[in-house]
PDB file of C-alpha atoms in Angstrom:
ATOM      1  CA  MET A   1     109.135  61.665 169.444  1.00 69.00           C
ATOM      2  CA  ALA A   2     107.943  65.202 170.073  1.00 79.00           C
ATOM      3  CA  ILE A   3     105.357  66.784 167.777  1.00 85.00           C
ATOM      4  CA  LEU A   4     106.978  69.621 165.840  1.00 78.00           C
ATOM      5  CA  GLN A   5     105.455  73.078 165.584  1.00 80.00           C
ATOM      6  CA  SER A   6     106.966  73.406 162.103  1.00 78.00           C
ATOM      7  CA  TYR A   7     108.760  71.082 159.703  1.00 79.00           C
ATOM      8  CA  TYR A   8     111.572  73.645 159.547  1.00 80.00           C
ATOM      9  CA  GLN A   9     112.499  72.554 163.073  1.00 77.00           C
ATOM     10  CA  ASP A  10     113.454  69.187 161.621  1.00 76.00           C
ATOM     11  CA  VAL A  11     115.229  70.778 158.648  1.00 76.00           C
ATOM     12  CA  TYR A  12     117.601  72.457 161.095  1.00 76.00           C
ATOM     13  CA  LYS A  13     118.612  69.107 162.636  1.00 83.00           C
ATOM     14  CA  CYS A  14     121.081  67.631 160.193  1.00 91.00           C
ATOM     15  CA  PRO A  15     122.759  64.278 160.846  1.00 93.00           C
ATOM     16  CA  VAL A  16     126.475  63.587 160.675  1.00 96.00           C
ATOM     17  CA  THR A  17     127.463  60.234 159.192  1.00 97.00           C
ATOM     18  CA  ARG A  18     130.669  58.336 158.570  1.00 97.00           C
ATOM     19  CA  LEU A  19     131.498  57.284 155.012  1.00 97.00           C
ATOM     20  CA  PRO A  20     133.437  54.074 155.671  1.00 97.00           C
ATOM     21  CA  ARG A  21     133.170  52.351 152.293  1.00 97.00           C
ATOM     22  CA  TYR A  22     134.021  55.473 150.267  1.00 97.00           C
ATOM     23  CA  SER A  23     136.966  56.197 152.573  1.00 97.00           C
ATOM     24  CA  GLY A  24     138.119  52.578 152.463  1.00 96.00           C
ATOM     25  CA  HIS A  25     137.951  52.581 148.672  1.00 96.00           C
ATOM     26  CA  TYR A  26     140.613  55.307 148.666  1.00 96.00           C
ATOM     27  CA  GLY A  27     142.681  53.660 151.388  1.00 95.00           C
ATOM     28  CA  LEU A  28     142.216  56.501 153.840  1.00 95.00           C
ATOM     29  CA  GLU A  29     143.449  56.148 157.408  1.00 90.00           C
ATOM     30  CA  SER A  30     140.066  57.092 158.869  1.00 94.00           C
ATOM     31  CA  ALA A  31     136.535  57.547 157.585  1.00 95.00           C
ATOM     32  CA  ILE A  32     135.517  60.947 156.254  1.00 97.00           C
ATOM     33  CA  LEU A  33     132.484  62.423 158.028  1.00 98.00           C
ATOM     34  CA  ALA A  34     129.632  64.169 156.226  1.00 98.00           C
ATOM     35  CA  TYR A  35     127.175  66.735 157.585  1.00 97.00           C
ATOM     36  CA  LEU A  36     123.987  66.078 155.595  1.00 96.00           C
ATOM     37  CA  ASP A  37     122.391  69.505 155.172  1.00 95.00           C
ATOM     38  CA  PHE A  38     119.629  68.646 152.712  1.00 92.00           C
ATOM     39  CA  GLY A  39     116.487  67.575 154.542  1.00 86.00           C
ATOM     40  CA  GLY A  40     114.198  70.371 153.364  1.00 89.00           C
ATOM     41  CA  ALA A  41     111.599  70.714 150.634  1.00 90.00           C
ATOM     42  CA  THR A  42     114.004  71.521 147.802  1.00 92.00           C
ATOM     43  CA  GLY A  43     116.781  69.185 148.907  1.00 92.00           C
ATOM     44  CA  THR A  44     119.503  71.756 149.663  1.00 93.00           C
ATOM     45  CA  CYS A  45     120.856  73.656 152.653  1.00 93.00           C
ATOM     46  CA  LYS A  46     119.103  76.728 151.239  1.00 95.00           C
ATOM     47  CA  ASP A  47     115.754  75.644 152.722  1.00 95.00           C
ATOM     48  CA  GLY A  48     116.861  76.449 156.240  1.00 94.00           C
ATOM     49  CA  VAL A  49     118.774  79.550 155.166  1.00 96.00           C
ATOM     50  CA  ALA A  50     115.802  81.037 153.297  1.00 97.00           C
ATOM     51  CA  GLU A  51     113.370  80.494 156.170  1.00 95.00           C
ATOM     52  CA  ALA A  52     115.844  81.906 158.696  1.00 96.00           C
ATOM     53  CA  MET A  53     116.651  84.985 156.602  1.00 97.00           C
ATOM     54  CA  LEU A  54     112.952  85.821 156.431  1.00 98.00           C
ATOM     55  CA  ALA A  55     112.680  85.300 160.201  1.00 96.00           C
ATOM     56  CA  PHE A  56     115.687  87.550 160.906  1.00 97.00           C
ATOM     57  CA  ALA A  57     114.268  90.306 158.681  1.00 98.00           C
ATOM     58  CA  THR A  58     110.874  90.003 160.358  1.00 97.00           C
ATOM     59  CA  GLU A  59     112.427  90.242 163.827  1.00 97.00           C
ATOM     60  CA  ARG A  60     114.227  93.470 162.831  1.00 97.00           C
ATOM     61  CA  GLY A  61     111.064  94.918 161.315  1.00 97.00           C
ATOM     62  CA  ASP A  62     112.588  95.056 157.820  1.00 97.00           C
ATOM     63  CA  LEU A  63     110.081  92.506 156.515  1.00 97.00           C
ATOM     64  CA  LYS A  64     106.483  93.322 157.370  1.00 97.00           C
ATOM     65  CA  PRO A  65     103.361  91.148 156.958  1.00 95.00           C
ATOM     66  CA  GLY A  66     102.242  90.963 153.340  1.00 93.00           C
ATOM     67  CA  MET A  67     105.406  92.617 152.010  1.00 97.00           C
ATOM     68  CA  PRO A  68     106.800  91.002 148.827  1.00 98.00           C
ATOM     69  CA  VAL A  69     110.284  89.509 148.880  1.00 98.00           C
ATOM     70  CA  VAL A  70     112.740  89.955 145.984  1.00 98.00           C
ATOM     71  CA  GLU A  71     115.927  88.082 145.102  1.00 97.00           C
ATOM     72  CA  ALA A  72     118.119  87.723 142.030  1.00 95.00           C
ATOM     73  CA  SER A  73     118.235  83.933 141.813  1.00 92.00           C
ATOM     74  CA  SER A  74     117.216  81.180 139.451  1.00 87.00           C
ATOM     75  CA  GLY A  75     118.992  78.441 141.374  1.00 90.00           C
ATOM     76  CA  SER A  76     118.632  76.573 144.638  1.00 92.00           C
ATOM     77  CA  PHE A  77     118.233  79.645 146.824  1.00 96.00           C
ATOM     78  CA  GLY A  78     115.489  81.031 144.592  1.00 96.00           C
ATOM     79  CA  ALA A  79     113.599  77.741 144.849  1.00 96.00           C
ATOM     80  CA  ALA A  80     114.013  77.576 148.633  1.00 96.00           C
ATOM     81  CA  LEU A  81     112.991  81.223 149.008  1.00 97.00           C
ATOM     82  CA  ALA A  82     109.832  80.635 146.974  1.00 97.00           C
ATOM     83  CA  VAL A  83     108.823  77.797 149.316  1.00 96.00           C
ATOM     84  CA  ALA A  84     109.697  79.788 152.443  1.00 96.00           C
ATOM     85  CA  CYS A  85     107.709  82.785 151.205  1.00 97.00           C
ATOM     86  CA  ALA A  86     104.714  80.594 150.457  1.00 96.00           C
ATOM     87  CA  THR A  87     104.717  79.285 154.028  1.00 94.00           C
ATOM     88  CA  THR A  88     104.962  82.791 155.517  1.00 95.00           C
ATOM     89  CA  GLY A  89     102.448  84.512 153.241  1.00 95.00           C
ATOM     90  CA  HIS A  90     104.838  86.719 151.275  1.00 97.00           C
ATOM     91  CA  ASP A  91     104.896  87.042 147.485  1.00 97.00           C
ATOM     92  CA  CYS A  92     108.250  85.928 146.086  1.00 98.00           C
ATOM     93  CA  ILE A  93     109.648  87.809 143.083  1.00 98.00           C
ATOM     94  CA  LEU A  94     112.736  86.316 141.428  1.00 97.00           C
ATOM     95  CA  VAL A  95     114.844  88.310 138.975  1.00 96.00           C
ATOM     96  CA  VAL A  96     116.340  85.908 136.439  1.00 94.00           C
ATOM     97  CA  PRO A  97     118.228  86.211 133.141  1.00 92.00           C
ATOM     98  CA  SER A  98     116.069  85.997 130.019  1.00 90.00           C
ATOM     99  CA  SER A  99     118.259  83.108 128.849  1.00 89.00           C
ATOM    100  CA  LEU A 100     117.036  80.902 131.693  1.00 89.00           C
ATOM    101  CA  PRO A 101     115.565  77.683 130.251  1.00 91.00           C
ATOM    102  CA  ALA A 102     111.766  77.618 130.119  1.00 93.00           C
ATOM    103  CA  GLU A 103     111.554  74.463 132.251  1.00 93.00           C
ATOM    104  CA  ARG A 104     113.522  76.142 135.044  1.00 93.00           C
ATOM    105  CA  LYS A 105     111.243  79.192 134.942  1.00 94.00           C
ATOM    106  CA  LYS A 106     108.236  76.885 135.075  1.00 95.00           C
ATOM    107  CA  HIS A 107     109.704  75.027 138.054  1.00 94.00           C
ATOM    108  CA  LEU A 108     110.180  78.256 140.022  1.00 96.00           C
ATOM    109  CA  GLN A 109     106.678  79.425 139.091  1.00 96.00           C
ATOM    110  CA  ASN A 110     105.257  76.096 140.254  1.00 96.00           C
ATOM    111  CA  LEU A 111     106.861  76.793 143.638  1.00 94.00           C
ATOM    112  CA  GLY A 112     104.947  80.074 143.802  1.00 95.00           C
ATOM    113  CA  ALA A 113     107.504  82.579 142.515  1.00 96.00           C
ATOM    114  CA  ARG A 114     106.757  85.472 140.192  1.00 96.00           C
ATOM    115  CA  ILE A 115     109.453  85.737 137.530  1.00 96.00           C
ATOM    116  CA  VAL A 116     111.022  88.978 136.279  1.00 94.00           C
ATOM    117  CA  ALA A 117     113.175  88.077 133.271  1.00 92.00           C
ATOM    118  CA  CYS A 118     115.735  90.609 132.094  1.00 89.00           C
ATOM    119  CA  ASN A 119     118.503  90.905 129.522  1.00 87.00           C
ATOM    120  CA  ALA A 120     121.131  91.815 132.118  1.00 74.00           C
ATOM    121  CA  HIS A 121     124.356  89.818 132.151  1.00 75.00           C
ATOM    122  CA  GLY A 122     126.400  89.121 135.263  1.00 81.00           C
ATOM    123  CA  ARG A 123     125.557  88.966 138.942  1.00 85.00           C
ATOM    124  CA  LYS A 124     125.988  92.681 139.637  1.00 88.00           C
ATOM    125  CA  ALA A 125     123.581  93.652 136.854  1.00 91.00           C
ATOM    126  CA  LEU A 126     120.950  91.224 138.147  1.00 92.00           C
ATOM    127  CA  GLU A 127     121.409  92.543 141.685  1.00 93.00           C
ATOM    128  CA  HIS A 128     120.909  96.118 140.462  1.00 94.00           C
ATOM    129  CA  ILE A 129     117.642  95.155 138.765  1.00 95.00           C
ATOM    130  CA  ALA A 130     116.548  93.224 141.869  1.00 95.00           C
ATOM    131  CA  ALA A 131     117.165  96.289 144.048  1.00 96.00           C
ATOM    132  CA  ASP A 132     115.167  98.456 141.607  1.00 96.00           C
ATOM    133  CA  THR A 133     112.376  95.863 141.551  1.00 95.00           C
ATOM    134  CA  ALA A 134     112.233  95.831 145.343  1.00 97.00           C
ATOM    135  CA  ALA A 135     111.983  99.635 145.417  1.00 96.00           C
ATOM    136  CA  ARG A 136     109.227  99.585 142.788  1.00 95.00           C
ATOM    137  CA  TYR A 137     107.067  97.064 144.647  1.00 95.00           C
ATOM    138  CA  GLY A 138     107.866  98.210 148.179  1.00 96.00           C
ATOM    139  CA  ALA A 139     109.472  94.820 148.741  1.00 97.00           C
ATOM    140  CA  TYR A 140     112.211  93.388 150.935  1.00 98.00           C
ATOM    141  CA  TYR A 141     115.376  92.497 148.997  1.00 98.00           C
ATOM    142  CA  THR A 142     117.142  89.511 150.575  1.00 97.00           C
ATOM    143  CA  ASN A 143     120.429  90.195 148.715  1.00 97.00           C
ATOM    144  CA  TYR A 144     121.596  86.667 149.442  1.00 95.00           C
ATOM    145  CA  PHE A 145     125.234  87.007 148.314  1.00 96.00           C
ATOM    146  CA  ALA A 146     125.919  90.089 150.448  1.00 96.00           C
ATOM    147  CA  ASN A 147     123.439  89.904 153.357  1.00 97.00           C
ATOM    148  CA  ASP A 148     125.079  88.875 156.648  1.00 98.00           C
ATOM    149  CA  ASP A 149     121.861  87.065 157.607  1.00 98.00           C
ATOM    150  CA  ASN A 150     123.138  84.276 155.342  1.00 98.00           C
ATOM    151  CA  PRO A 151     126.353  83.480 157.288  1.00 98.00           C
ATOM    152  CA  GLU A 152     124.545  84.343 160.541  1.00 98.00           C
ATOM    153  CA  TYR A 153     122.267  81.345 159.985  1.00 97.00           C
ATOM    154  CA  HIS A 154     125.341  79.117 159.783  1.00 97.00           C
ATOM    155  CA  ARG A 155     126.868  80.730 162.879  1.00 98.00           C
ATOM    156  CA  ARG A 156     123.681  79.922 164.785  1.00 96.00           C
ATOM    157  CA  VAL A 157     122.780  76.544 163.270  1.00 95.00           C
ATOM    158  CA  THR A 158     125.339  74.712 161.102  1.00 96.00           C
ATOM    159  CA  GLY A 159     128.453  75.518 163.136  1.00 97.00           C
ATOM    160  CA  PRO A 160     126.872  74.627 166.503  1.00 96.00           C
ATOM    161  CA  GLN A 161     125.378  71.420 165.070  1.00 96.00           C
ATOM    162  CA  ILE A 162     128.785  70.303 163.808  1.00 97.00           C
ATOM    163  CA  LEU A 163     130.428  71.123 167.132  1.00 96.00           C
ATOM    164  CA  LYS A 164     127.714  69.293 169.078  1.00 95.00           C
ATOM    165  CA  ALA A 165     127.981  66.175 166.905  1.00 95.00           C
ATOM    166  CA  CYS A 166     131.748  66.043 166.483  1.00 95.00           C
ATOM    167  CA  GLY A 167     133.442  68.039 169.241  1.00 92.00           C
ATOM    168  CA  ASP A 168     137.207  67.638 168.906  1.00 90.00           C
ATOM    169  CA  SER A 169     136.964  64.485 166.786  1.00 94.00           C
ATOM    170  CA  ILE A 170     137.523  66.424 163.532  1.00 97.00           C
ATOM    171  CA  ASP A 171     140.569  68.430 162.514  1.00 96.00           C
ATOM    172  CA  ALA A 172     139.204  70.002 159.314  1.00 98.00           C
ATOM    173  CA  VAL A 173     135.941  71.069 157.721  1.00 98.00           C
ATOM    174  CA  VAL A 174     135.568  71.053 153.928  1.00 98.00           C
ATOM    175  CA  ILE A 175     132.940  73.328 152.376  1.00 98.00           C
ATOM    176  CA  GLY A 176     132.031  74.291 148.810  1.00 98.00           C
ATOM    177  CA  VAL A 177     131.789  78.022 148.127  1.00 98.00           C
ATOM    178  CA  GLY A 178     128.692  79.381 146.417  1.00 96.00           C
ATOM    179  CA  SER A 179     127.350  82.484 148.148  1.00 95.00           C
ATOM    180  CA  GLY A 180     130.062  82.217 150.817  1.00 97.00           C
ATOM    181  CA  GLY A 181     127.557  82.085 153.663  1.00 97.00           C
ATOM    182  CA  THR A 182     128.148  78.504 154.774  1.00 98.00           C
ATOM    183  CA  ILE A 183     131.937  78.613 154.915  1.00 98.00           C
ATOM    184  CA  THR A 184     132.017  82.033 156.576  1.00 98.00           C
ATOM    185  CA  GLY A 185     129.423  81.255 159.233  1.00 98.00           C
ATOM    186  CA  VAL A 186     130.699  77.759 160.027  1.00 98.00           C
ATOM    187  CA  ALA A 187     134.353  78.789 160.076  1.00 98.00           C
ATOM    188  CA  GLU A 188     133.804  81.838 162.262  1.00 98.00           C
ATOM    189  CA  PHE A 189     131.879  79.762 164.788  1.00 98.00           C
ATOM    190  CA  LEU A 190     134.196  76.730 164.854  1.00 97.00           C
ATOM    191  CA  LYS A 191     137.402  78.760 165.000  1.00 97.00           C
ATOM    192  CA  ALA A 192     136.045  80.637 168.004  1.00 96.00           C
ATOM    193  CA  TRP A 193     136.008  77.259 169.788  1.00 94.00           C
ATOM    194  CA  ASN A 194     139.093  75.703 168.203  1.00 94.00           C
ATOM    195  CA  SER A 195     141.486  78.002 166.373  1.00 93.00           C
ATOM    196  CA  MET A 196     143.496  75.014 165.126  1.00 95.00           C
ATOM    197  CA  ILE A 197     140.728  73.488 163.006  1.00 97.00           C
ATOM    198  CA  ARG A 198     141.539  73.722 159.300  1.00 98.00           C
ATOM    199  CA  VAL A 199     138.886  75.323 157.098  1.00 98.00           C
ATOM    200  CA  VAL A 200     138.987  74.260 153.452  1.00 98.00           C
ATOM    201  CA  ALA A 201     137.163  76.113 150.678  1.00 98.00           C
ATOM    202  CA  VAL A 202     136.276  74.147 147.544  1.00 98.00           C
ATOM    203  CA  GLU A 203     135.649  75.591 144.080  1.00 98.00           C
ATOM    204  CA  PRO A 204     135.529  74.168 140.536  1.00 97.00           C
ATOM    205  CA  SER A 205     138.900  73.863 138.824  1.00 97.00           C
ATOM    206  CA  GLU A 206     137.253  75.256 135.679  1.00 97.00           C
ATOM    207  CA  CYS A 207     136.184  78.399 137.582  1.00 96.00           C
ATOM    208  CA  PRO A 208     138.745  79.198 140.309  1.00 96.00           C
ATOM    209  CA  ALA A 209     137.691  82.753 141.202  1.00 96.00           C
ATOM    210  CA  ILE A 210     138.846  82.478 144.828  1.00 97.00           C
ATOM    211  CA  SER A 211     142.199  81.048 143.748  1.00 94.00           C
ATOM    212  CA  GLY A 212     142.632  83.910 141.298  1.00 92.00           C
ATOM    213  CA  GLY A 213     142.555  81.792 138.154  1.00 91.00           C
ATOM    214  CA  PHE A 214     140.685  82.091 134.874  1.00 92.00           C
ATOM    215  CA  VAL A 215     136.907  81.963 135.278  1.00 93.00           C
ATOM    216  CA  GLY A 216     135.071  79.577 132.973  1.00 93.00           C
ATOM    217  CA  HIS A 217     132.043  77.335 132.679  1.00 94.00           C
ATOM    218  CA  HIS A 218     131.635  74.277 134.871  1.00 95.00           C
ATOM    219  CA  GLY A 219     128.991  71.728 135.815  1.00 95.00           C
ATOM    220  CA  ILE A 220     128.979  71.771 139.621  1.00 96.00           C
ATOM    221  CA  ALA A 221     125.672  73.355 140.608  1.00 93.00           C
ATOM    222  CA  GLY A 222     125.654  75.383 143.813  1.00 92.00           C
ATOM    223  CA  ILE A 223     129.296  76.456 143.909  1.00 96.00           C
ATOM    224  CA  GLY A 224     131.648  78.463 141.701  1.00 95.00           C
ATOM    225  CA  PRO A 225     129.591  81.558 140.831  1.00 93.00           C
ATOM    226  CA  GLY A 226     132.521  83.042 138.911  1.00 93.00           C
ATOM    227  CA  PHE A 227     133.380  85.786 141.410  1.00 95.00           C
ATOM    228  CA  VAL A 228     134.307  86.153 145.073  1.00 96.00           C
ATOM    229  CA  PRO A 229     131.023  86.785 146.933  1.00 95.00           C
ATOM    230  CA  ASP A 230     130.765  89.590 149.484  1.00 96.00           C
ATOM    231  CA  ASN A 231     129.785  87.065 152.166  1.00 97.00           C
ATOM    232  CA  TYR A 232     133.045  85.143 151.748  1.00 98.00           C
ATOM    233  CA  ASN A 233     135.506  85.811 154.596  1.00 98.00           C
ATOM    234  CA  PRO A 234     139.000  84.810 153.397  1.00 97.00           C
ATOM    235  CA  TYR A 235     140.549  85.391 156.826  1.00 97.00           C
ATOM    236  CA  VAL A 236     138.947  82.251 158.287  1.00 97.00           C
ATOM    237  CA  VAL A 237     139.887  79.999 155.351  1.00 98.00           C
ATOM    238  CA  ASP A 238     143.161  78.080 155.610  1.00 97.00           C
ATOM    239  CA  THR A 239     143.183  76.219 152.303  1.00 97.00           C
ATOM    240  CA  VAL A 240     141.470  76.570 148.918  1.00 98.00           C
ATOM    241  CA  LEU A 241     141.209  73.420 146.808  1.00 98.00           C
ATOM    242  CA  THR A 242     139.843  72.989 143.293  1.00 98.00           C
ATOM    243  CA  VAL A 243     137.949  69.976 141.950  1.00 98.00           C
ATOM    244  CA  SER A 244     136.972  69.292 138.351  1.00 97.00           C
ATOM    245  CA  THR A 245     133.371  68.755 137.335  1.00 97.00           C
ATOM    246  CA  ALA A 246     134.186  65.192 136.280  1.00 97.00           C
ATOM    247  CA  ASP A 247     135.780  64.352 139.645  1.00 98.00           C
ATOM    248  CA  ALA A 248     132.869  65.898 141.550  1.00 98.00           C
ATOM    249  CA  HIS A 249     130.353  63.820 139.589  1.00 97.00           C
ATOM    250  CA  GLN A 250     132.413  60.673 140.131  1.00 97.00           C
ATOM    251  CA  ALA A 251     132.667  61.217 143.900  1.00 98.00           C
ATOM    252  CA  ALA A 252     128.913  61.861 144.185  1.00 97.00           C
ATOM    253  CA  ARG A 253     128.162  58.671 142.289  1.00 96.00           C
ATOM    254  CA  GLU A 254     130.646  56.619 144.311  1.00 97.00           C
ATOM    255  CA  VAL A 255     129.341  57.709 147.711  1.00 97.00           C
ATOM    256  CA  LEU A 256     125.805  56.907 146.602  1.00 96.00           C
ATOM    257  CA  PHE A 257     126.648  53.324 145.695  1.00 96.00           C
ATOM    258  CA  MET A 258     129.237  52.766 148.433  1.00 97.00           C
ATOM    259  CA  ASP A 259     127.565  54.392 151.443  1.00 97.00           C
ATOM    260  CA  GLY A 260     123.995  55.025 150.263  1.00 95.00           C
ATOM    261  CA  VAL A 261     124.251  58.814 150.615  1.00 96.00           C
ATOM    262  CA  PRO A 262     122.437  60.727 147.815  1.00 95.00           C
ATOM    263  CA  ALA A 263     125.051  63.469 147.472  1.00 96.00           C
ATOM    264  CA  CYS A 264     124.664  66.230 144.897  1.00 95.00           C
ATOM    265  CA  THR A 265     127.597  67.213 142.692  1.00 96.00           C
ATOM    266  CA  SER A 266     128.798  70.014 144.987  1.00 97.00           C
ATOM    267  CA  ALA A 267     128.847  67.505 147.856  1.00 97.00           C
ATOM    268  CA  GLY A 268     130.895  65.231 145.631  1.00 98.00           C
ATOM    269  CA  ALA A 269     133.327  68.115 145.134  1.00 98.00           C
ATOM    270  CA  THR A 270     133.858  68.391 148.891  1.00 98.00           C
ATOM    271  CA  LEU A 271     134.500  64.640 149.074  1.00 98.00           C
ATOM    272  CA  ALA A 272     137.083  64.747 146.298  1.00 98.00           C
ATOM    273  CA  ALA A 273     138.714  67.721 148.024  1.00 98.00           C
ATOM    274  CA  ALA A 274     138.811  65.850 151.347  1.00 98.00           C
ATOM    275  CA  VAL A 275     140.658  62.984 149.661  1.00 98.00           C
ATOM    276  CA  GLN A 276     143.153  65.535 148.280  1.00 97.00           C
ATOM    277  CA  LEU A 277     143.561  67.077 151.720  1.00 97.00           C
ATOM    278  CA  MET A 278     144.203  63.763 153.451  1.00 97.00           C
ATOM    279  CA  GLY A 279     146.625  62.783 150.719  1.00 95.00           C
ATOM    280  CA  THR A 280     148.795  65.800 151.537  1.00 95.00           C
ATOM    281  CA  GLY A 281     148.812  64.938 155.240  1.00 94.00           C
ATOM    282  CA  LYS A 282     147.054  68.174 156.226  1.00 95.00           C
ATOM    283  CA  SER A 283     144.086  66.371 157.768  1.00 96.00           C
ATOM    284  CA  LYS A 284     143.400  62.973 159.305  1.00 96.00           C
ATOM    285  CA  ARG A 285     139.775  63.489 160.368  1.00 97.00           C
ATOM    286  CA  PRO A 286     137.921  65.826 157.983  1.00 98.00           C
ATOM    287  CA  LEU A 287     134.206  66.573 157.825  1.00 98.00           C
ATOM    288  CA  CYS A 288     132.518  67.549 154.565  1.00 98.00           C
ATOM    289  CA  VAL A 289     129.405  69.710 154.466  1.00 98.00           C
ATOM    290  CA  PHE A 290     126.967  68.161 151.975  1.00 97.00           C
ATOM    291  CA  ALA A 291     124.835  71.133 150.916  1.00 95.00           C
ATOM    292  CA  GLY A 292     122.417  69.215 148.709  1.00 93.00           C
ATOM    293  CA  ARG A 293     121.108  65.803 147.805  1.00 92.00           C
ATOM    294  CA  ARG A 294     121.024  64.079 144.468  1.00 85.00           C
ATOM    295  CA  MET A 295     117.546  64.461 143.018  1.00 71.00           C
ATOM    296  CA  TYR A 296     115.651  61.827 141.063  1.00 56.00           C
ATOM    297  CA  GLU A 297     112.559  62.236 138.926  1.00 42.00           C
TER     298      GLU A 297
END
């Protein structure tokens, strides 16, 4: 085995695995495939995205040595960005709602982030404060939900990895929608090679913003932000499916005990959606993108 220059090199190399026991449990004609995008420090696909977004900004000259980095995030991207900033020598400033639980704030601080808590409600309000914070500190604002560097990472890494591993052996790719970067980048890349591949977007049934339904609370972390993100490209999506929080949790638990894959709840949502898709006859060989692993204390 070669000696890596950086652990991020390994983070970018995500395995594809069959899920034979889970698929057999549901009587499926063939085994669902899963792209396991969770090998980094925080256990989500955001580790690679955060490091790459900083690298892209540095290459352009937008992010200079010692410049702080700002984002409006208290979730998985904020955690991954804090780690990436620590490794590159940039201060990480995260704008979060004041209602964020104290243990979550402490977790982000333990990863090296500086927290700016505000009383703003809604994503747009937080983004406005993040932009103002970046201007005040002379910082670089990653603007994760609207910055094309996010889907560009998936055009350069996730899409090519899936194509290299699977080629023409899949007829659909099933992806949960959070910031919209993964589904946009992967779909744009794969459809350039095979226009017939079906791209399936997954969102919580309790919060179907893409489907145009009523937006509510749900328990599937990482997807279903309650609005259609700027990075989401609807023109490369063929089907939108919804999955309930309960079904997503059940699928994540089942694949853990049936195939030994520690899938997070959003990964479980893609699995449940793939079963739906195959049940309608619209796919025989789907691949699910697992954007996070189940974490244990």
